[in-house]
Amino acid sequence: MKEAAWAVSNILAGTQPQIQRAIDSGVLVHLLHVLATEDIKCQKEAAWAITNLCLGGTPEQLDSLISAGFLEPYCQLLSAPDHRAISVVLDGLTNLLQAAVKYGQVEALCLRLEEIGALDQIENLQQHENESIYKKVLHILDNYFAEQDDPNAQPTQTEDEYQFGTAGNHNINF
């Protein structure tokens, strides 16, 4: 199973048409099955495959991945005893978050990560002994989950509406 997941990982590191052929063949269901095994070596190879797809996939391919239900079992590897598995998942989440920013879906993705408990797992990894993991966690938290200390982030009330502190016609009006 490990070798098969490794082969899929190489395919998903390929071109977008190659990725699409793999998705069309039903490979995502098999990757989810591998993530559900108890063998960390197999799980790590499946995580590599997903991380590769998160890096090179189109928005539609990323949608297919999320629709397949990969997010929860993938993020469960954040509590794996193998620091390399954790690192691979953090890389994949970073790739996915970068794509979410590019396609205007970062808030929805961050909310979903919070709902499934992944944000808590990421925050707990700030205490990890591996410095590389710590740096990856810090990058994710600082860039995608940072608390807003901006006073303009709080709405101010005018006579008829609330306005957020943006200039011009870009205000969000209630």
PDB file of C-alpha atoms in Angstrom:
ATOM      1  CA  MET A   1       0.000   0.000   0.000  1.00  0.00           C
ATOM      2  CA  LYS A   2       2.881   2.345   0.792  1.00  0.00           C
ATOM      3  CA  GLU A   3       4.352   1.908  -2.698  1.00  0.00           C
ATOM      4  CA  ALA A   4       0.983   2.554  -4.346  1.00  0.00           C
ATOM      5  CA  ALA A   5       0.529   5.764  -2.339  1.00  0.00           C
ATOM      6  CA  TRP A   6       4.072   6.772  -3.316  1.00  0.00           C
ATOM      7  CA  ALA A   7       3.248   6.224  -7.012  1.00  0.00           C
ATOM      8  CA  VAL A   8       0.073   8.300  -6.683  1.00  0.00           C
ATOM      9  CA  SER A   9       2.098  10.997  -4.951  1.00  0.00           C
ATOM     10  CA  ASN A  10       4.368  11.195  -7.991  1.00  0.00           C
ATOM     11  CA  ILE A  11       1.398  11.420 -10.351  1.00  0.00           C
ATOM     12  CA  LEU A  12      -0.196  14.186  -8.278  1.00  0.00           C
ATOM     13  CA  ALA A  13       3.100  16.093  -8.448  1.00  0.00           C
ATOM     14  CA  GLY A  14       2.694  16.165 -12.226  1.00  0.00           C
ATOM     15  CA  THR A  15       0.820  18.418 -14.582  1.00  0.00           C
ATOM     16  CA  GLN A  16      -2.767  19.492 -14.066  1.00  0.00           C
ATOM     17  CA  PRO A  17      -4.007  17.128 -16.836  1.00  0.00           C
ATOM     18  CA  GLN A  18      -2.181  14.251 -15.106  1.00  0.00           C
ATOM     19  CA  ILE A  19      -3.734  15.257 -11.797  1.00  0.00           C
ATOM     20  CA  GLN A  20      -7.164  15.362 -13.437  1.00  0.00           C
ATOM     21  CA  ARG A  21      -6.737  11.874 -14.930  1.00  0.00           C
ATOM     22  CA  ALA A  22      -5.851  10.570 -11.473  1.00  0.00           C
ATOM     23  CA  ILE A  23      -8.899  12.256  -9.925  1.00  0.00           C
ATOM     24  CA  ASP A  24     -11.146  10.935 -12.698  1.00  0.00           C
ATOM     25  CA  SER A  25      -9.866   7.416 -12.028  1.00  0.00           C
ATOM     26  CA  GLY A  26     -11.087   7.613  -8.419  1.00  0.00           C
ATOM     27  CA  VAL A  27      -7.701   7.907  -6.739  1.00  0.00           C
ATOM     28  CA  LEU A  28      -8.969  10.300  -4.037  1.00  0.00           C
ATOM     29  CA  VAL A  29     -11.176   7.606  -2.488  1.00  0.00           C
ATOM     30  CA  HIS A  30      -8.167   5.312  -2.292  1.00  0.00           C
ATOM     31  CA  LEU A  31      -6.038   8.025  -0.686  1.00  0.00           C
ATOM     32  CA  LEU A  32      -8.716   8.511   1.969  1.00  0.00           C
ATOM     33  CA  HIS A  33      -8.641   4.772   2.619  1.00  0.00           C
ATOM     34  CA  VAL A  34      -4.862   4.897   3.056  1.00  0.00           C
ATOM     35  CA  LEU A  35      -5.184   7.840   5.462  1.00  0.00           C
ATOM     36  CA  ALA A  36      -7.531   5.673   7.539  1.00  0.00           C
ATOM     37  CA  THR A  37      -4.958   2.889   7.960  1.00  0.00           C
ATOM     38  CA  GLU A  38      -2.942   2.588  11.131  1.00  0.00           C
ATOM     39  CA  ASP A  39       0.397   2.394   9.330  1.00  0.00           C
ATOM     40  CA  ILE A  40       2.086   5.787   9.648  1.00  0.00           C
ATOM     41  CA  LYS A  41       4.380   5.056   6.687  1.00  0.00           C
ATOM     42  CA  CYS A  42       1.369   4.540   4.422  1.00  0.00           C
ATOM     43  CA  GLN A  43      -0.398   7.569   5.869  1.00  0.00           C
ATOM     44  CA  LYS A  44       2.676   9.695   5.253  1.00  0.00           C
ATOM     45  CA  GLU A  45       2.795   8.672   1.573  1.00  0.00           C
ATOM     46  CA  ALA A  46      -0.898   9.494   1.191  1.00  0.00           C
ATOM     47  CA  ALA A  47      -0.249  12.834   2.878  1.00  0.00           C
ATOM     48  CA  TRP A  48       2.532  13.537   0.363  1.00  0.00           C
ATOM     49  CA  ALA A  49       0.103  12.828  -2.469  1.00  0.00           C
ATOM     50  CA  ILE A  50      -2.439  15.259  -1.041  1.00  0.00           C
ATOM     51  CA  THR A  51       0.237  17.868  -0.380  1.00  0.00           C
ATOM     52  CA  ASN A  52       1.337  17.598  -4.019  1.00  0.00           C
ATOM     53  CA  LEU A  53      -2.231  18.055  -5.216  1.00  0.00           C
ATOM     54  CA  CYS A  54      -2.621  21.088  -2.946  1.00  0.00           C
ATOM     55  CA  LEU A  55       0.460  22.612  -4.574  1.00  0.00           C
ATOM     56  CA  GLY A  56      -0.310  21.995  -8.238  1.00  0.00           C
ATOM     57  CA  GLY A  57      -4.052  21.480  -8.482  1.00  0.00           C
ATOM     58  CA  THR A  58      -6.567  23.733 -10.185  1.00  0.00           C
ATOM     59  CA  PRO A  59      -9.418  25.227  -8.140  1.00  0.00           C
ATOM     60  CA  GLU A  60     -11.707  22.477  -9.472  1.00  0.00           C
ATOM     61  CA  GLN A  61      -9.208  19.798  -8.479  1.00  0.00           C
ATOM     62  CA  LEU A  62      -8.895  21.288  -4.997  1.00  0.00           C
ATOM     63  CA  ASP A  63     -12.699  21.326  -4.786  1.00  0.00           C
ATOM     64  CA  SER A  64     -12.708  17.623  -5.691  1.00  0.00           C
ATOM     65  CA  LEU A  65     -10.210  16.966  -2.925  1.00  0.00           C
ATOM     66  CA  ILE A  66     -12.236  18.835  -0.326  1.00  0.00           C
ATOM     67  CA  SER A  67     -15.498  17.269  -1.539  1.00  0.00           C
ATOM     68  CA  ALA A  68     -13.931  13.825  -1.148  1.00  0.00           C
ATOM     69  CA  GLY A  69     -13.668  14.558   2.582  1.00  0.00           C
ATOM     70  CA  PHE A  70      -9.895  14.521   2.929  1.00  0.00           C
ATOM     71  CA  LEU A  71      -9.547  17.461   5.302  1.00  0.00           C
ATOM     72  CA  GLU A  72     -10.346  15.728   8.609  1.00  0.00           C
ATOM     73  CA  PRO A  73      -8.261  12.557   8.219  1.00  0.00           C
ATOM     74  CA  TYR A  74      -5.435  14.587   6.679  1.00  0.00           C
ATOM     75  CA  CYS A  75      -5.397  17.025   9.599  1.00  0.00           C
ATOM     76  CA  GLN A  76      -5.517  14.162  12.107  1.00  0.00           C
ATOM     77  CA  LEU A  77      -1.930  13.484  11.076  1.00  0.00           C
ATOM     78  CA  LEU A  78      -1.013  16.719  12.856  1.00  0.00           C
ATOM     79  CA  SER A  79      -1.020  14.627  16.034  1.00  0.00           C
ATOM     80  CA  ALA A  80       1.066  11.805  14.538  1.00  0.00           C
ATOM     81  CA  PRO A  81       4.204  10.705  16.394  1.00  0.00           C
ATOM     82  CA  ASP A  82       6.237  11.103  13.178  1.00  0.00           C
ATOM     83  CA  HIS A  83       7.467  14.691  12.808  1.00  0.00           C
ATOM     84  CA  ARG A  84       7.931  14.185   9.045  1.00  0.00           C
ATOM     85  CA  ALA A  85       4.235  13.356   8.650  1.00  0.00           C
ATOM     86  CA  ILE A  86       3.334  16.496  10.592  1.00  0.00           C
ATOM     87  CA  SER A  87       5.665  18.550   8.423  1.00  0.00           C
ATOM     88  CA  VAL A  88       4.141  17.188   5.200  1.00  0.00           C
ATOM     89  CA  VAL A  89       0.622  18.053   6.381  1.00  0.00           C
ATOM     90  CA  LEU A  90       1.689  21.552   7.430  1.00  0.00           C
ATOM     91  CA  ASP A  91       3.195  22.045   3.962  1.00  0.00           C
ATOM     92  CA  GLY A  92      -0.029  20.851   2.367  1.00  0.00           C
ATOM     93  CA  LEU A  93      -2.157  23.120   4.515  1.00  0.00           C
ATOM     94  CA  THR A  94       0.099  26.046   3.636  1.00  0.00           C
ATOM     95  CA  ASN A  95      -0.301  25.226  -0.073  1.00  0.00           C
ATOM     96  CA  LEU A  96      -4.059  24.926   0.330  1.00  0.00           C
ATOM     97  CA  LEU A  97      -4.313  28.184   2.274  1.00  0.00           C
ATOM     98  CA  GLN A  98      -2.239  29.977  -0.371  1.00  0.00           C
ATOM     99  CA  ALA A  99      -4.594  28.691  -3.065  1.00  0.00           C
ATOM    100  CA  ALA A 100      -7.580  29.721  -0.937  1.00  0.00           C
ATOM    101  CA  VAL A 101      -6.198  33.263  -0.742  1.00  0.00           C
ATOM    102  CA  LYS A 102      -5.688  33.302  -4.511  1.00  0.00           C
ATOM    103  CA  TYR A 103      -9.249  32.142  -5.183  1.00  0.00           C
ATOM    104  CA  GLY A 104     -10.996  34.134  -2.454  1.00  0.00           C
ATOM    105  CA  GLN A 105     -11.797  31.165  -0.222  1.00  0.00           C
ATOM    106  CA  VAL A 106      -9.433  31.706   2.705  1.00  0.00           C
ATOM    107  CA  GLU A 107     -12.110  32.685   5.227  1.00  0.00           C
ATOM    108  CA  ALA A 108     -14.218  29.639   4.403  1.00  0.00           C
ATOM    109  CA  LEU A 109     -11.200  27.337   4.625  1.00  0.00           C
ATOM    110  CA  CYS A 110     -10.001  28.843   7.914  1.00  0.00           C
ATOM    111  CA  LEU A 111     -13.480  28.439   9.362  1.00  0.00           C
ATOM    112  CA  ARG A 112     -13.609  24.812   8.237  1.00  0.00           C
ATOM    113  CA  LEU A 113     -10.189  24.118   9.761  1.00  0.00           C
ATOM    114  CA  GLU A 114     -11.404  25.626  13.008  1.00  0.00           C
ATOM    115  CA  GLU A 115     -14.636  23.575  12.917  1.00  0.00           C
ATOM    116  CA  ILE A 116     -12.815  20.260  12.563  1.00  0.00           C
ATOM    117  CA  GLY A 117     -10.348  21.046  15.345  1.00  0.00           C
ATOM    118  CA  ALA A 118      -7.342  21.472  13.058  1.00  0.00           C
ATOM    119  CA  LEU A 119      -6.693  25.009  14.280  1.00  0.00           C
ATOM    120  CA  ASP A 120      -6.393  23.711  17.849  1.00  0.00           C
ATOM    121  CA  GLN A 121      -3.967  21.033  16.670  1.00  0.00           C
ATOM    122  CA  ILE A 122      -1.926  23.629  14.773  1.00  0.00           C
ATOM    123  CA  GLU A 123      -1.824  25.906  17.814  1.00  0.00           C
ATOM    124  CA  ASN A 124      -0.703  23.002  20.017  1.00  0.00           C
ATOM    125  CA  LEU A 125       2.201  22.383  17.651  1.00  0.00           C
ATOM    126  CA  GLN A 126       3.693  25.728  18.684  1.00  0.00           C
ATOM    127  CA  GLN A 127       5.182  23.723  21.553  1.00  0.00           C
ATOM    128  CA  HIS A 128       6.689  21.060  19.258  1.00  0.00           C
ATOM    129  CA  GLU A 129      10.348  20.272  19.841  1.00  0.00           C
ATOM    130  CA  ASN A 130      11.130  20.313  16.111  1.00  0.00           C
ATOM    131  CA  GLU A 131      12.087  23.855  15.080  1.00  0.00           C
ATOM    132  CA  SER A 132      11.009  23.369  11.464  1.00  0.00           C
ATOM    133  CA  ILE A 133       7.511  22.386  12.590  1.00  0.00           C
ATOM    134  CA  TYR A 134       7.415  25.363  14.938  1.00  0.00           C
ATOM    135  CA  LYS A 135       8.350  27.724  12.079  1.00  0.00           C
ATOM    136  CA  LYS A 136       5.727  26.246   9.742  1.00  0.00           C
ATOM    137  CA  VAL A 137       3.069  26.548  12.434  1.00  0.00           C
ATOM    138  CA  LEU A 138       4.049  30.130  13.149  1.00  0.00           C
ATOM    139  CA  HIS A 139       3.827  30.960   9.436  1.00  0.00           C
ATOM    140  CA  ILE A 140       0.314  29.489   9.181  1.00  0.00           C
ATOM    141  CA  LEU A 141      -0.932  31.196  12.332  1.00  0.00           C
ATOM    142  CA  ASP A 142       0.613  34.578  11.501  1.00  0.00           C
ATOM    143  CA  ASN A 143      -0.530  34.627   7.886  1.00  0.00           C
ATOM    144  CA  TYR A 144      -3.970  33.037   8.030  1.00  0.00           C
ATOM    145  CA  PHE A 145      -5.248  33.031  11.612  1.00  0.00           C
ATOM    146  CA  ALA A 146      -3.750  36.187  13.141  1.00  0.00           C
ATOM    147  CA  GLU A 147      -5.991  38.018  15.582  1.00  0.00           C
ATOM    148  CA  GLN A 148      -6.910  41.405  14.283  1.00  0.00           C
ATOM    149  CA  ASP A 149      -5.642  44.156  16.530  1.00  0.00           C
ATOM    150  CA  ASP A 150      -6.608  46.781  13.975  1.00  0.00           C
ATOM    151  CA  PRO A 151      -9.047  49.252  15.553  1.00  0.00           C
ATOM    152  CA  ASN A 152     -10.614  49.674  12.115  1.00  0.00           C
ATOM    153  CA  ALA A 153     -11.619  46.016  12.185  1.00  0.00           C
ATOM    154  CA  GLN A 154     -14.419  46.864  14.605  1.00  0.00           C
ATOM    155  CA  PRO A 155     -17.452  48.479  12.990  1.00  0.00           C
ATOM    156  CA  THR A 156     -18.346  52.039  13.826  1.00  0.00           C
ATOM    157  CA  GLN A 157     -21.974  53.014  13.851  1.00  0.00           C
ATOM    158  CA  THR A 158     -23.317  55.898  11.825  1.00  0.00           C
ATOM    159  CA  GLU A 159     -26.946  56.970  11.913  1.00  0.00           C
ATOM    160  CA  ASP A 160     -28.279  54.175   9.743  1.00  0.00           C
ATOM    161  CA  GLU A 161     -25.518  51.659   9.271  1.00  0.00           C
ATOM    162  CA  TYR A 162     -22.362  50.028  10.532  1.00  0.00           C
ATOM    163  CA  GLN A 163     -19.212  50.709   8.564  1.00  0.00           C
ATOM    164  CA  PHE A 164     -15.889  48.947   8.684  1.00  0.00           C
ATOM    165  CA  GLY A 165     -12.754  51.068   8.446  1.00  0.00           C
ATOM    166  CA  THR A 166     -12.060  50.874   4.754  1.00  0.00           C
ATOM    167  CA  ALA A 167     -11.858  53.792   2.414  1.00  0.00           C
ATOM    168  CA  GLY A 168     -14.289  54.839  -0.268  1.00  0.00           C
ATOM    169  CA  ASN A 169     -17.093  52.673  -1.562  1.00  0.00           C
ATOM    170  CA  HIS A 170     -15.508  49.508  -0.204  1.00  0.00           C
ATOM    171  CA  ASN A 171     -17.327  49.779   3.140  1.00  0.00           C
ATOM    172  CA  ILE A 172     -19.455  46.881   4.258  1.00  0.00           C
ATOM    173  CA  ASN A 173     -22.783  48.374   5.141  1.00  0.00           C
ATOM    174  CA  PHE A 174     -25.434  46.830   7.377  1.00  0.00           C
TER     175      PHE A 174
END
